Amino acid sequence: QVQLVESGGGLVRSGDSLRLSCKTSGLTFKNYYMAWFRQAPGKEREFVARVTWSGVNKYYADFAEGRFTVSRDNANNTMYLQMNDLKPEDTAVYYCAATPRLGSIPLSSADAFDLWGQGTQVTVSS
């Protein structure tokens, strides 16, 4: 059974940091392209960051560039999202996502990803 389990969310203050984890099981992790998305109340799910199979290439949404860092540990089947200088507008449920293949759907779209975790809540107070 394939599972993606996020952890590390919480309630923090503006300017604080959090490190999210996405632990996977039931799949060959190194063969999956991984990403983080987030969804705030009343808004659509939006792309945050993604990392290629080897972990070498990383891509970020404009709001995440310079503040967030995505990484992966293929030996431990886990992806991370280090979030620094958090702002109230970062408040959302953060999801990890995985896909074994790249198709025609842009990787900034949630539709490009086949597998999803249950999400972890991040709340940033001002």
XYZ file of N, CA and C in Angstrom:
378
model
N 0.837 -1.190 0.000
C 0.000 0.000 0.000
C 0.880 1.251 0.000
N 0.639 2.100 -0.973
C 1.413 3.329 -1.087
C 0.900 4.356 -0.084
N 1.840 4.969 0.635
C 1.470 6.018 1.571
C 2.438 7.181 1.489
N 1.889 8.375 1.572
C 2.656 9.597 1.734
C 2.130 10.262 2.990
N 3.009 10.471 3.956
C 2.577 11.000 5.241
C 3.377 12.259 5.561
N 2.675 13.385 5.598
C 3.305 14.657 5.934
C 3.328 14.848 7.448
N 4.323 15.576 7.904
C 4.414 15.949 9.311
C 5.233 17.222 9.424
N 5.191 17.821 10.610
C 6.017 18.988 10.867
C 5.271 20.306 10.870
N 3.999 20.290 10.542
C 3.231 21.524 10.571
C 2.982 21.982 11.993
N 2.404 23.178 12.110
C 2.111 23.691 13.434
C 1.733 25.155 13.400
N 1.616 25.726 14.583
C 1.293 27.133 14.752
C 2.569 27.883 15.116
N 2.937 28.853 14.282
C 4.150 29.621 14.518
C 3.846 31.096 14.324
N 4.809 31.929 14.665
C 4.662 33.363 14.491
C 5.353 33.824 13.212
N 4.947 34.963 12.748
C 5.558 35.557 11.562
C 7.076 35.657 11.758
N 7.834 35.223 10.762
C 9.291 35.235 10.845
C 9.913 33.938 11.310
N 9.111 33.042 11.857
C 9.612 31.750 12.331
C 9.877 30.796 11.170
N 10.401 29.637 11.519
C 10.705 28.596 10.541
C 10.006 27.293 10.904
N 9.763 26.482 9.896
C 9.258 25.131 10.068
C 9.911 24.230 9.035
N 10.027 22.963 9.391
C 10.516 21.968 8.444
C 9.470 20.876 8.315
N 8.916 20.766 7.134
C 7.942 19.727 6.855
C 8.638 18.492 6.309
N 8.082 17.341 6.611
C 8.582 16.073 6.090
C 7.461 15.339 5.383
N 7.827 14.580 4.384
C 6.894 13.708 3.671
C 7.541 12.332 3.605
N 7.096 11.453 4.468
C 7.635 10.103 4.522
C 6.799 9.209 3.630
N 7.455 8.485 2.732
C 6.728 7.625 1.814
C 7.007 6.159 2.107
N 6.070 5.327 1.704
C 6.241 3.883 1.816
C 5.419 3.214 0.718
N 5.803 2.000 0.377
C 5.062 1.256 -0.633
C 5.382 1.630 -2.057
N 6.400 2.427 -2.269
C 6.811 2.789 -3.619
C 8.331 2.885 -3.667
N 8.860 2.847 -4.892
C 10.303 3.013 -5.075
C 10.563 4.507 -5.172
N 10.892 5.102 -4.040
C 10.903 6.553 -3.895
C 11.785 7.232 -4.931
N 12.944 6.657 -5.209
C 13.893 7.308 -6.104
C 13.356 7.430 -7.530
N 12.292 6.681 -7.835
C 11.694 6.717 -9.164
C 10.556 7.724 -9.287
N 10.314 8.471 -8.214
C 9.188 9.404 -8.198
C 9.661 10.855 -8.144
N 9.080 11.650 -8.988
C 9.235 13.098 -8.990
C 8.316 13.618 -7.886
N 8.847 14.466 -7.016
C 8.123 14.869 -5.817
C 7.849 16.368 -5.798
N 6.785 16.729 -5.111
C 6.414 18.145 -5.047
C 5.666 18.451 -3.767
N 5.655 19.728 -3.430
C 4.830 20.257 -2.348
C 3.799 21.213 -2.966
N 2.582 21.100 -2.478
C 1.505 22.022 -2.804
C 0.908 22.523 -1.493
N 0.113 23.561 -1.579
C -0.591 24.032 -0.401
C -1.974 24.528 -0.799
N -2.856 24.524 0.194
C -4.214 24.991 -0.048
C -4.705 25.762 1.165
N -5.012 27.021 0.943
C -5.572 27.861 1.982
C -7.090 27.802 1.906
N -7.776 28.108 2.997
C -9.242 28.058 2.990
C -9.828 28.931 1.886
N -10.737 28.348 1.122
C -11.405 29.088 0.072
C -10.585 29.307 -1.184
N -9.391 28.721 -1.233
C -8.526 28.896 -2.397
C -8.205 27.560 -3.033
N -7.734 27.638 -4.272
C -7.335 26.426 -4.965
C -5.972 25.954 -4.462
N -5.727 24.660 -4.658
C -4.427 24.114 -4.306
C -3.378 24.729 -5.233
N -2.263 25.183 -4.663
C -1.238 25.825 -5.455
C 0.126 25.186 -5.258
N 0.910 25.256 -6.313
C 2.253 24.704 -6.315
C 3.162 25.508 -5.394
N 4.021 24.788 -4.666
C 5.002 25.422 -3.792
C 6.424 25.164 -4.289
N 6.757 23.876 -4.448
C 8.117 23.508 -4.840
C 8.121 22.079 -5.354
N 9.108 21.762 -6.176
C 9.249 20.383 -6.640
C 10.724 20.043 -6.792
N 10.982 18.746 -6.783
C 12.361 18.266 -6.853
C 12.402 17.036 -7.741
N 13.434 16.966 -8.570
C 13.562 15.859 -9.492
C 14.009 14.589 -8.783
N 14.056 13.497 -9.523
C 14.305 12.191 -8.935
C 15.607 12.138 -8.128
N 16.642 12.753 -8.670
C 17.946 12.685 -8.001
C 18.087 13.701 -6.885
N 17.214 14.712 -6.903
C 17.311 15.787 -5.926
C 18.174 16.938 -6.361
N 18.739 16.852 -7.537
C 19.655 17.901 -7.994
C 18.904 19.159 -8.427
N 17.845 18.954 -9.183
C 17.101 20.099 -9.733
C 15.863 20.393 -8.905
N 15.700 21.672 -8.572
C 14.597 22.103 -7.714
C 13.947 23.337 -8.320
N 12.658 23.438 -8.154
C 11.900 24.538 -8.739
C 10.921 25.060 -7.681
N 10.715 26.378 -7.709
C 9.902 27.000 -6.674
C 8.887 27.961 -7.268
N 7.757 28.099 -6.569
C 6.838 29.183 -6.865
C 7.524 30.493 -6.481
N 7.075 31.560 -7.089
C 7.701 32.862 -6.826
C 7.672 33.201 -5.336
N 6.575 32.899 -4.665
C 6.460 33.265 -3.254
C 7.394 32.453 -2.370
N 7.837 31.297 -2.871
C 8.696 30.413 -2.091
C 10.184 30.659 -2.346
N 10.493 31.236 -3.472
C 11.888 31.457 -3.846
C 12.601 32.293 -2.793
N 13.730 31.776 -2.324
C 14.522 32.503 -1.340
C 14.125 32.267 0.105
N 12.942 31.724 0.338
C 12.496 31.449 1.713
C 12.352 29.958 1.992
N 11.938 29.205 0.980
C 11.699 27.771 1.140
C 12.780 26.980 0.423
N 13.092 25.801 0.975
C 14.043 24.902 0.332
C 13.481 23.492 0.338
N 13.361 22.914 -0.835
C 12.897 21.537 -0.957
C 14.109 20.621 -1.086
N 14.004 19.450 -0.484
C 15.079 18.469 -0.582
C 14.490 17.079 -0.433
N 15.304 16.084 -0.743
C 14.850 14.710 -0.600
C 16.005 13.826 -0.163
N 15.649 12.774 0.531
C 16.615 11.776 0.996
C 16.154 10.441 0.441
N 16.732 10.036 -0.667
C 16.278 8.796 -1.306
C 16.591 7.553 -0.481
N 17.576 7.642 0.368
C 17.895 6.490 1.225
C 16.837 6.263 2.292
N 16.140 7.344 2.647
C 15.118 7.251 3.691
C 13.709 7.518 3.181
N 13.579 7.562 1.842
C 12.249 7.670 1.227
C 11.469 8.887 1.720
N 12.163 9.984 1.910
C 11.538 11.151 2.519
C 11.895 12.429 1.758
N 10.901 13.308 1.647
C 11.109 14.637 1.080
C 10.886 15.662 2.191
N 11.554 16.794 2.076
C 11.463 17.834 3.091
C 11.131 19.182 2.454
N 10.588 20.055 3.290
C 10.405 21.446 2.894
C 10.802 22.315 4.080
N 11.933 22.964 3.961
C 12.376 23.911 4.973
C 11.776 25.267 4.637
N 11.022 25.817 5.564
C 10.349 27.095 5.343
C 10.856 28.107 6.356
N 11.459 29.152 5.856
C 11.991 30.213 6.708
C 11.226 31.513 6.504
N 11.339 32.408 7.478
C 10.689 33.718 7.379
C 9.216 33.574 7.000
N 8.524 32.757 7.724
C 7.125 32.490 7.414
C 6.271 33.730 7.616
N 5.250 33.846 6.785
C 4.350 34.985 6.798
C 2.918 34.497 7.003
N 2.036 35.349 7.486
C 0.634 34.915 7.672
C 0.014 34.366 6.396
N 0.415 34.881 5.260
C -0.151 34.394 3.994
C 0.352 33.004 3.620
N 1.294 32.471 4.377
C 1.731 31.087 4.173
C 0.814 30.092 4.878
N -0.139 30.585 5.632
C -1.068 29.713 6.325
C -1.864 28.883 5.325
N -1.799 27.555 5.483
C -2.454 26.644 4.550
C -2.225 25.219 5.022
N -2.924 24.301 4.388
C -2.591 22.881 4.528
C -1.570 22.563 3.433
N -0.484 21.974 3.845
C 0.605 21.645 2.918
C 0.548 20.149 2.600
N 0.602 19.845 1.300
C 0.503 18.481 0.813
C 1.763 18.090 0.049
N 2.180 16.850 0.213
C 3.209 16.339 -0.679
C 2.546 15.491 -1.757
N 3.194 15.445 -2.909
C 2.639 14.762 -4.065
C 3.764 14.060 -4.815
N 3.395 13.009 -5.532
C 4.398 12.217 -6.249
C 3.849 11.745 -7.579
N 4.738 11.628 -8.539
C 4.383 11.034 -9.813
C 5.585 10.281 -10.362
N 5.365 9.125 -10.976
C 6.486 8.360 -11.511
C 6.880 8.775 -12.923
N 6.098 9.626 -13.528
C 6.356 9.970 -14.927
C 5.984 11.412 -15.201
N 6.579 11.963 -16.226
C 6.244 13.303 -16.652
C 5.432 13.219 -17.928
N 4.353 13.992 -17.979
C 3.515 14.002 -19.169
C 3.363 15.399 -19.697
N 2.229 15.674 -20.287
C 1.998 16.968 -20.920
C 1.461 18.007 -19.943
N 1.023 17.567 -18.783
C 0.474 18.513 -17.812
C 1.623 19.225 -17.106
N 1.584 20.535 -17.032
C 2.659 21.272 -16.356
C 2.826 20.805 -14.908
N 4.051 20.739 -14.460
C 4.331 20.227 -13.126
C 3.975 21.208 -12.028
N 3.541 22.382 -12.404
C 3.007 23.323 -11.428
C 1.526 23.061 -11.165
N 0.974 22.121 -11.892
C -0.438 21.766 -11.726
C -0.574 20.530 -10.864
N -1.531 20.572 -9.960
C -1.790 19.409 -9.116
C -2.205 18.196 -9.947
N -2.780 18.454 -11.106
C -3.243 17.355 -11.964
C -2.097 16.503 -12.499
N -0.874 17.001 -12.421
C 0.282 16.251 -12.917
C 0.724 15.155 -11.958
N 0.165 15.149 -10.761
C 0.640 14.240 -9.723
C -0.424 13.206 -9.373
N 0.046 11.957 -9.198
C -0.851 10.824 -9.004
C -1.129 10.506 -7.544
N -0.138 10.728 -6.700
C -0.222 10.302 -5.314
C -0.138 11.512 -4.401
N -0.929 11.476 -3.332
C -1.016 12.603 -2.409
C -1.028 12.130 -0.966
N -0.465 12.967 -0.106
C -0.587 12.747 1.322
C -1.859 13.392 1.841
N -2.057 13.278 3.146
C -3.272 13.798 3.769
C -3.144 15.271 4.146
N -1.917 15.780 4.131
C -1.697 17.185 4.427
C -1.318 17.446 5.873
N -0.618 18.551 6.084
C -0.267 19.004 7.419
C -0.548 20.503 7.496
N -1.175 20.930 8.583
C -1.597 22.317 8.717
C -0.438 23.194 9.170
N -0.259 24.305 8.476
C 0.699 25.328 8.873
C -0.092 26.610 9.107
N 0.032 27.151 10.299
C -0.652 28.388 10.643
C 0.381 29.388 11.133
N 0.396 30.554 10.506
C 1.362 31.584 10.859
C 0.596 32.798 11.380
N 0.853 33.158 12.617
C 0.193 34.312 13.207
C 1.064 35.555 13.043
N 0.413 36.681 12.974
C 1.140 37.947 12.776
C 1.611 38.522 14.096
